[in-house]
C-alpha positions in Angstrom: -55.6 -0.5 0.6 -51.8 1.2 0.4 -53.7 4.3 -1.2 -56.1 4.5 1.5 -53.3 4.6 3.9 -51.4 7.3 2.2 -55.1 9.4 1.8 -55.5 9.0 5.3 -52.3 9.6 6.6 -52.5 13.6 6.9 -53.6 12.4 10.5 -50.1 10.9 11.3 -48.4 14.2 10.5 -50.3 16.4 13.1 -54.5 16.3 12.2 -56.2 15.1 15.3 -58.5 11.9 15.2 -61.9 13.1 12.5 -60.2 15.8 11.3 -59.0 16.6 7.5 -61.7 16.8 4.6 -60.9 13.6 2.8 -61.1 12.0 6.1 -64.3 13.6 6.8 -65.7 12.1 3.2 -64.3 9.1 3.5 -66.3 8.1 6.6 -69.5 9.6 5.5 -69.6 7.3 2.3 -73.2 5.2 1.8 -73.8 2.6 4.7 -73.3 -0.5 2.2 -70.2 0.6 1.2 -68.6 0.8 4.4 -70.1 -2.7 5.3 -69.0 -4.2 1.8 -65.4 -2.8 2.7 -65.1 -4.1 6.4 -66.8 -7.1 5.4 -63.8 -7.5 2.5 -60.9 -6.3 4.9 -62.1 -9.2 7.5 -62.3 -11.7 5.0 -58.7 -10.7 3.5 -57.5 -11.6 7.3 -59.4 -14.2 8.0 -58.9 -16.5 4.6 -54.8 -15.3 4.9 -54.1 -15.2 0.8 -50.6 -16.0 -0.3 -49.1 -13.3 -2.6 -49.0 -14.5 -5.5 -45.9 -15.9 -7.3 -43.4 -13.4 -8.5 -43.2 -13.2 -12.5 -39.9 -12.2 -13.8 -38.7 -12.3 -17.4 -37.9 -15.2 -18.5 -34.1 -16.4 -18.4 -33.2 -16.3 -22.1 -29.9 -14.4 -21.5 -27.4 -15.1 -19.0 -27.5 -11.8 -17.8 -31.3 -12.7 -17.3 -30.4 -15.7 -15.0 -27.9 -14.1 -13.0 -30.8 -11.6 -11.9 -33.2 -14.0 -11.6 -30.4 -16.2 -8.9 -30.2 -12.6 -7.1 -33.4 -11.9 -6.8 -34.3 -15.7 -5.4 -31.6 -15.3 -3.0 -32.9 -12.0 -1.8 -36.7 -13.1 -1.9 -35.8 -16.0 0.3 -33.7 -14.0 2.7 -36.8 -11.5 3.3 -39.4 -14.1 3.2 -38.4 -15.0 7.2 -39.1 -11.5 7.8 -42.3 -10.5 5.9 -45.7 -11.7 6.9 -47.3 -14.9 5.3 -49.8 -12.8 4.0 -49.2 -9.0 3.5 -52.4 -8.5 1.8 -53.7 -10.1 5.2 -51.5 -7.6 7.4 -52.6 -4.6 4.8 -56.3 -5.2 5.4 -55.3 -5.5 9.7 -54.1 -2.2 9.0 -56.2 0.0 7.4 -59.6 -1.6 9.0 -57.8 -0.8 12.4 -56.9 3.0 11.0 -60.6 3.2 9.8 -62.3 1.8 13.0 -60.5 4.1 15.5 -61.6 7.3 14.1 -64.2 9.4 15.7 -64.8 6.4 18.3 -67.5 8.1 20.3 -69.2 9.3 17.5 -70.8 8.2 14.3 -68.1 5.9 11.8 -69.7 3.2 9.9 -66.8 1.4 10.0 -66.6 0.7 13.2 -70.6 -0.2 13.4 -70.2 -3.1 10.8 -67.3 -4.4 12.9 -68.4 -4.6 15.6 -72.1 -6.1 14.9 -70.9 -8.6 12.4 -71.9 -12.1 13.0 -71.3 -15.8 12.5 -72.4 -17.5 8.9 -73.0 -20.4 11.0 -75.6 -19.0 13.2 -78.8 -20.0 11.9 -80.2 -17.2 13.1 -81.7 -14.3 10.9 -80.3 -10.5 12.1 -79.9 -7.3 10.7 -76.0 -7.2 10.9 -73.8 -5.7 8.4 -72.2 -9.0 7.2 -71.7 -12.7 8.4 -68.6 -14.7 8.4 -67.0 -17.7 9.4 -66.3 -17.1 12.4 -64.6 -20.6 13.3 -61.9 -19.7 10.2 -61.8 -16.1 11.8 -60.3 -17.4 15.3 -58.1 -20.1 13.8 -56.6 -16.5 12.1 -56.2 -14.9 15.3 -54.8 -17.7 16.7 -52.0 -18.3 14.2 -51.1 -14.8 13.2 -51.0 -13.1 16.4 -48.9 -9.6 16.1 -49.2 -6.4 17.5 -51.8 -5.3 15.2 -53.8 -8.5 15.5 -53.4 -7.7 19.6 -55.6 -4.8 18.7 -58.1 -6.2 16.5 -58.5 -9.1 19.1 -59.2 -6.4 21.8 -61.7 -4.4 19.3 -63.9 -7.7 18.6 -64.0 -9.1 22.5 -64.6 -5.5 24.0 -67.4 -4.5 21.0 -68.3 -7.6 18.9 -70.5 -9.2 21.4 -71.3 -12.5 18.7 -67.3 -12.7 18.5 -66.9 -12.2 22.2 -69.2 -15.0 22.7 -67.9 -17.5 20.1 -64.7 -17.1 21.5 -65.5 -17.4 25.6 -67.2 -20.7 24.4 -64.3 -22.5 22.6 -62.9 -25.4 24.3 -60.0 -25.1 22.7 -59.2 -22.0 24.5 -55.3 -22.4 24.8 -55.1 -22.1 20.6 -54.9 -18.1 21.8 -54.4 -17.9 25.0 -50.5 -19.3 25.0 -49.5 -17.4 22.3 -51.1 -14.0 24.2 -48.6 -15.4 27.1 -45.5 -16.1 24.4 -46.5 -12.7 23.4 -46.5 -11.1 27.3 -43.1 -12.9 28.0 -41.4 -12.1 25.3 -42.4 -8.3 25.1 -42.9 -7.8 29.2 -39.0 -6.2 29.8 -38.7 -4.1 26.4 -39.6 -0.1 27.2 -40.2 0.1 23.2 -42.9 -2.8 23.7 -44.8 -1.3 26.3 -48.1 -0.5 24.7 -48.1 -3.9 23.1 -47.7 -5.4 26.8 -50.5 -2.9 27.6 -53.0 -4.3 25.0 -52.0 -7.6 25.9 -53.0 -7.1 29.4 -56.6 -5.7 28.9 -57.2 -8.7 26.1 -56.3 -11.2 29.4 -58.0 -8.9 31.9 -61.0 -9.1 29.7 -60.5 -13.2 29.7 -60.6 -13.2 33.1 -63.9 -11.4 33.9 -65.7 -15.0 32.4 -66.1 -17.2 35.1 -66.4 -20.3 32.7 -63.1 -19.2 31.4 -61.0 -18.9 34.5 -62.8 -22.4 35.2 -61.5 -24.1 32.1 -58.1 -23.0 31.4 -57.0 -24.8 35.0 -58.4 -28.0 32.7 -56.2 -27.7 29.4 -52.6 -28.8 30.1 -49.2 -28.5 28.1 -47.1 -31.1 27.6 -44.2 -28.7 27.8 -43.8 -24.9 27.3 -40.4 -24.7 25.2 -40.7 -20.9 25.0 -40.4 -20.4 28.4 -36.7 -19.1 29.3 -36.2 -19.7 33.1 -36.8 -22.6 33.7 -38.5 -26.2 32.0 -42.3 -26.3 32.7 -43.4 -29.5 31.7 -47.2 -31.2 32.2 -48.6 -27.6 33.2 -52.4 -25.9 33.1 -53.1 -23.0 30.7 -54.2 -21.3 34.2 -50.5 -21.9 36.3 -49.0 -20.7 32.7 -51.4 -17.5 32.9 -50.3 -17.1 36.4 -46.7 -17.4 36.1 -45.9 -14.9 33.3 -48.7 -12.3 35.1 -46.4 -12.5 38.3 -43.2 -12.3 36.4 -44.6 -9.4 34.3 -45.5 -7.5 37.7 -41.6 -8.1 38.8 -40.3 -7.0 35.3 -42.5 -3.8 35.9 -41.1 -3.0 39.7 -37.9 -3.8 38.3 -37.3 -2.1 34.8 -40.8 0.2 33.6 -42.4 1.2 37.0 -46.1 1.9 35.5 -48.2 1.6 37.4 -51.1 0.3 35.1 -49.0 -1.9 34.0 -49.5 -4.3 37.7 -52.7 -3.0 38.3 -54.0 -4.8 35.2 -52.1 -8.1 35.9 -53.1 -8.2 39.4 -56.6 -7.9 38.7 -56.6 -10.5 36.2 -55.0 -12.7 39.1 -58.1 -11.7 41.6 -60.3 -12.7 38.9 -59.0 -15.7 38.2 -58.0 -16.1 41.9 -61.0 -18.2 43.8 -61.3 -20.6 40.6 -57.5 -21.6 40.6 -57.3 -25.3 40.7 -54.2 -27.5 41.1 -52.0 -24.6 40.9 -48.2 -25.7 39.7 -45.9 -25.1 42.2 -44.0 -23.0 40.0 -46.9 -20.9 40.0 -47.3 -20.7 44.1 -43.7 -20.4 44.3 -43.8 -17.6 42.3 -46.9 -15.5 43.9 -45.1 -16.2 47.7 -41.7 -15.2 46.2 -43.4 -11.7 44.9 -44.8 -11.3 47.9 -41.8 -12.1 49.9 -39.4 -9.5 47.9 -42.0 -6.7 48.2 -42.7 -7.8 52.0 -39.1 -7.0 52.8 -38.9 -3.6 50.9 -41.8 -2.4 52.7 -40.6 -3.4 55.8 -37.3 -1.7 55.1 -39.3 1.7 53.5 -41.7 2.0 56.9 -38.4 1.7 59.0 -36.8 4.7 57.0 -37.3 8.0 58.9 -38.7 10.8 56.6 -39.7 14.0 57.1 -42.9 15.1 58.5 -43.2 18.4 58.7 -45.1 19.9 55.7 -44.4 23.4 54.1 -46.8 26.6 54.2 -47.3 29.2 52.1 -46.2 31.7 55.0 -42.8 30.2 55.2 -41.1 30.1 52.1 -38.8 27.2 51.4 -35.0 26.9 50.2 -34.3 24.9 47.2 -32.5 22.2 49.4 -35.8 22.5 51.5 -37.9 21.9 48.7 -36.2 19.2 47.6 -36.5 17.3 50.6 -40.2 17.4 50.7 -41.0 16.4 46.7 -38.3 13.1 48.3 -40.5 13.2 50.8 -43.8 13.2 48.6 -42.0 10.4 46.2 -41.3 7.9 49.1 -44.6 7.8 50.1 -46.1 7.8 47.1 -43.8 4.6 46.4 -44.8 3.5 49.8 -48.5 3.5 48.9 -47.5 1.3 45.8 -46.3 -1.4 47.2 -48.3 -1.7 50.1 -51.2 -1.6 47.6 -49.6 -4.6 45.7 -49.2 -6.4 49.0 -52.7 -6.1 49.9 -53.5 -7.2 46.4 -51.7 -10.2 46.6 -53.2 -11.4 50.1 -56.4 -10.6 49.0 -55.2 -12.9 45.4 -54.0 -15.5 47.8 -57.2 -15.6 50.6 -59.5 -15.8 47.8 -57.5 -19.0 46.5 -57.5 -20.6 50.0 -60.9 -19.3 50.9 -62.7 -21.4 47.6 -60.0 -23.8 46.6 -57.6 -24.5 49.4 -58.1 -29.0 49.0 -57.1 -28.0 45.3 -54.2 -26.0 45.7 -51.6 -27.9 48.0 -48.9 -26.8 46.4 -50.2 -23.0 47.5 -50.4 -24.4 50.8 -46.9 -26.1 50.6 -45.1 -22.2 49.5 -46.9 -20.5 52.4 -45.8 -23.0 55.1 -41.8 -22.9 53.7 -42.3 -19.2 54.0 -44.2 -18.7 57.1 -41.6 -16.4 58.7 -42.7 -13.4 55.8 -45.4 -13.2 57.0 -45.4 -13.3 60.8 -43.6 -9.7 60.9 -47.2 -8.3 59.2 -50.0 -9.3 61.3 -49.2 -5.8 63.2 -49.6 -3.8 60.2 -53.1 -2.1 59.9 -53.4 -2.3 56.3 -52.4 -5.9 56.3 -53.4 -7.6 59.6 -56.4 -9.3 58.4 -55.5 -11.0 55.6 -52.3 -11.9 57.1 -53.8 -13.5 60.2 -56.4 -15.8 58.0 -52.8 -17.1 56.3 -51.3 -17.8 59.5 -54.5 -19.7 60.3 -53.9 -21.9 57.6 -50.4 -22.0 58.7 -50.9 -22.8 62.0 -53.0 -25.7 61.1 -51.1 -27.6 58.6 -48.1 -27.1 60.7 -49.4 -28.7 63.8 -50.8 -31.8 61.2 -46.9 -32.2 60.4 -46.1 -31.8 63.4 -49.1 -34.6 64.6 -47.0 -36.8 62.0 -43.9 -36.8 63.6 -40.6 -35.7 64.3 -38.7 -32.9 61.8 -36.9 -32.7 59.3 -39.7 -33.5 57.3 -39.7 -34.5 53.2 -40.9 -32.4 50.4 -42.9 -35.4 49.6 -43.9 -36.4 52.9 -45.2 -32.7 53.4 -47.3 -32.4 50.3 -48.9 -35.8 51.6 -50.1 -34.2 54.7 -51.3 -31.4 52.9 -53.2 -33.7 50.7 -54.6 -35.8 53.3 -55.3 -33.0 56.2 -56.9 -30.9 53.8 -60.4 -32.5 53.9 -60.2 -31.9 57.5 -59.4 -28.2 57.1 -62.0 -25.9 59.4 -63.0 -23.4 56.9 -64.8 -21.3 59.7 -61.3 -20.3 61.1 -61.2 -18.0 57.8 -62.8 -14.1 57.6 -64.4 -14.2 54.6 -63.8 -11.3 52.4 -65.6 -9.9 49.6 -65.3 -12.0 46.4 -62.7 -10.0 43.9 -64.1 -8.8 40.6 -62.3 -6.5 38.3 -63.7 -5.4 35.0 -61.8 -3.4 32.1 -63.7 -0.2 31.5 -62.7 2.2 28.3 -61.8 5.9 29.3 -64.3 8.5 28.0 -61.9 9.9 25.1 -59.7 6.8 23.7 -58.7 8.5 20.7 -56.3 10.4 22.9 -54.5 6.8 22.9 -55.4 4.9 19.9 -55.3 7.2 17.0 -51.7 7.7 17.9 -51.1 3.7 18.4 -52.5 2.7 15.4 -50.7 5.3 13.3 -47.2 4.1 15.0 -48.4 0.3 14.0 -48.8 1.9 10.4 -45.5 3.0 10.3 -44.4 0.3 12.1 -45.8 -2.3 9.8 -46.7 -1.2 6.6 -44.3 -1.8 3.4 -45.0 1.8 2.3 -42.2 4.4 3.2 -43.4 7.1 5.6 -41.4 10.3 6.4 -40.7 10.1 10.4 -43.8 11.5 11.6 -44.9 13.1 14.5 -48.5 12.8 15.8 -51.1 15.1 17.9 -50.8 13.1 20.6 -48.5 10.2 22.3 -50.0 7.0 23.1 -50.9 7.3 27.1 -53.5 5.5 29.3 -56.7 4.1 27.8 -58.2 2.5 30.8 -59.3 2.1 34.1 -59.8 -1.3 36.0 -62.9 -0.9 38.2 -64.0 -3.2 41.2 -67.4 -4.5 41.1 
């Protein structure tokens, strides 16, 4: 596998993705070959084979023992850093560097991958190999890393046997919590950003299964001790999903400013949006207080006078001129973000209310204790009618609590009315909007971003040396998220 690498590797000093002759022969070698490799480089991954014990000489001198003390000492210090399996990690690698190489044409490589199938099947097919797939997902579960991130993404967006084993596990959460350890951990690191990206699409693609956005608000966590800000205790897979989307979308208006980066989370959010079902009030409390911080920036950026005249070519500008008008061009363009965000999140939040309002009380509870953020809006064009159906809902369950008798009222005692008005809730008061549906689509050309990726995970994460390298192209956009 490590001479593969190295044979392959002219492409991570400057050859663009197909390019080289021994590239060229390596991915025109017989079909059963390529299918016996891939089939090898899976199972390596999927079986995760110790390394094997390390022989020294035996300790007949104490010269001999004293190296054999040093050596135990330094193998025991590394062995918290290295993989449990490298030749596991090795085969992640080089399947990954073989499968992402002339992507929209013809590669073997990434044929048998990607129409592979489960041992278990019972069903006769012409695929390239079979597996255990079952053995395959515990893998992916427990040795999630930035490469495995990748190979997850490669078998859900192209494996359709894998997809499809792993949209129908009940046991869901094995990979979906350690996708959000992943997300938290990584979400506020520049130098993490394309792992956060391919993290992301892996979720986004999650959401687009309706029988998966049903279930994950049915497995719950005793506690999720790798959460930092606070203690979430006896909490959904889904309210977990939902919190660390949100606070990835603040980490991103905050530190990174891409804009893929929220576009992504928020339409995993709409997709999961009119299935979410006893939402933690963590989770409500942290959609409202999103939408509350970016309510009150965009408040304050449509109060701020800017210019409005526009240059022409007949009148040619001074440099202080032109450098009011590219502020001018940036403010609005900032603008534009966050009043798409906003609309995002009301459209996230009617869709919740508009299918699953007696479920989500603790959604309901967040917008009545901050009614006020959104009374200022229903003015606003872009806004006004998603606003409004919140303030119906608003409206109502304020004048229940008020039914109920005098202020101050309890926490408690206002989650009970909630509860209990709910059934009584008019849903015709609500304009019903189209239902939100995302899906991830590849762009035409993603060699332009993965070629580069994986080489830079190669480098990254292989035990062989490499040279600092500089490849054709950086790592950039791979996606687009398309309504449907």
């Amino acid at each position: 596998m490590s001479l593969l690498l190295v044979f392959l590797s002219s492409q991570m000093y400057g050859f663009s993705s197909g390019s080289g002759i021994l590239l060229q022969h390596i991915l025109s070698v017989p079909t059963d070959q390529c299918n016996s490799l891939v089939h090898r480089l899976v199972l390596h991954f999927s079986s995760q084979p110790s390394p094997p014990p390390s022989h020294l000489h035996s300790p007949s001198s104490v010269i001999s023992s004293i190296t054999t003390g040093i050596w135990s000492m330094m193998s025991s210090t590394a062995a918290a850093t290295q993989p449990p399996s490298p030749l596991a990690d090795g085969a992640v690698l080089l399947l990954l560097v073989l499968t992402h190489q002339q992507m929209s044409g013809h590669n073997q490589y990434r044929r048998a991958l990607l129409q592979f199938t489960d041992e278990h099947s019972g069903r006769k097919t012409r695929a390239p190999f079979s597996l255990n797939l079952q053995k395959l997902y515990l893998s992916l579960c427990n040795n999630l890393s930035e490469q495995t991130t990748l190979l997850l993404y490669l078998l859900l967006q192209g494996n359709p046997h894998v997809a499809s084993f792993i949209f129908s596990r009940s046991d869901i959460d094995l990979l979906v919590v350690p996708l959000l350890h992943h997300l938290h951990g990584s979400s506020q690191q520049p130098s993490s950003a394309h792992h956060v990206y391919m993290l992301l699409i892996v979720l986004l693609i999650f959401s687009q299964d309706d029988c998966f956005n049903k279930s994950i608000h049915e497995l719950h966590l005793q506690k999720v001790e790798w959460y930092s800000e606070r203690s979430l205790t006896n909490i959904s897979v889904g309210s977990l999903m939902v919190i660390v989307l949100v606070r990835t979308i603040q980490a991103n208006i905050s530190h990174i400013q891409d804009k893929y980066l929220h576009t992504n989370c928020l339409a995993a959010l709409a997709n999961m949006s009119s299935h979410f079902n006893s939402l933690h009030l963590d989770a409500a409390q942290k959609i409202v207080t999103l939408f509350k911080q970016l309510a009150k920036k965009y408040h304050r950026m449509t109060q701020k006078t800017t210019p409005t005249t526009t240059p022409t070519s007949a009148t040619p500008l001074s440099p202080d001129s032109e450098a009011v008008f590219r502020e001018s061009a940036d403010f609005s363009t900032e603008v534009g973000v966050v009043e798409e965000i906003l609309v995002m999140i009301l459209e996230i939040v009617n869709s919740c209310l508009s299918h699953r309002l007696a479920t989500n009380p603790h959604l309901v509870y967040c917008l009545l204790y901050q009614r006020e953020v959104f009374s200022p809006l229903h003015t606003s064009p872009p806004l006004m009618d998603l606003v409004r159906n919140i303030l119906s809902v608003v409206e109502f369950f304020s004048k229940k609590l008020e039914e109920s008798g005098p202020s101050p009222y309890s926490s408690p005692f206002v989650l009970e009315t909630i509860i209990r008005c709910s059934a009584t809730w008019p849903h015709h008061r609500l304009r019903v909007f189209p239902e939100l549906k995302f899906r991830y689509v590849e762009e035409a050309q993603p060699e332009e971003f993965f070629v580069p990726y994986v080489w830079t995970l190669v480098h990254k994460n292989s035990p062989l040396y490499w040279q600092q390298f500089h490849v054709s192209s950086s790592p950039s956009s791979s996606s687009s998220t398309t309504p449907h």
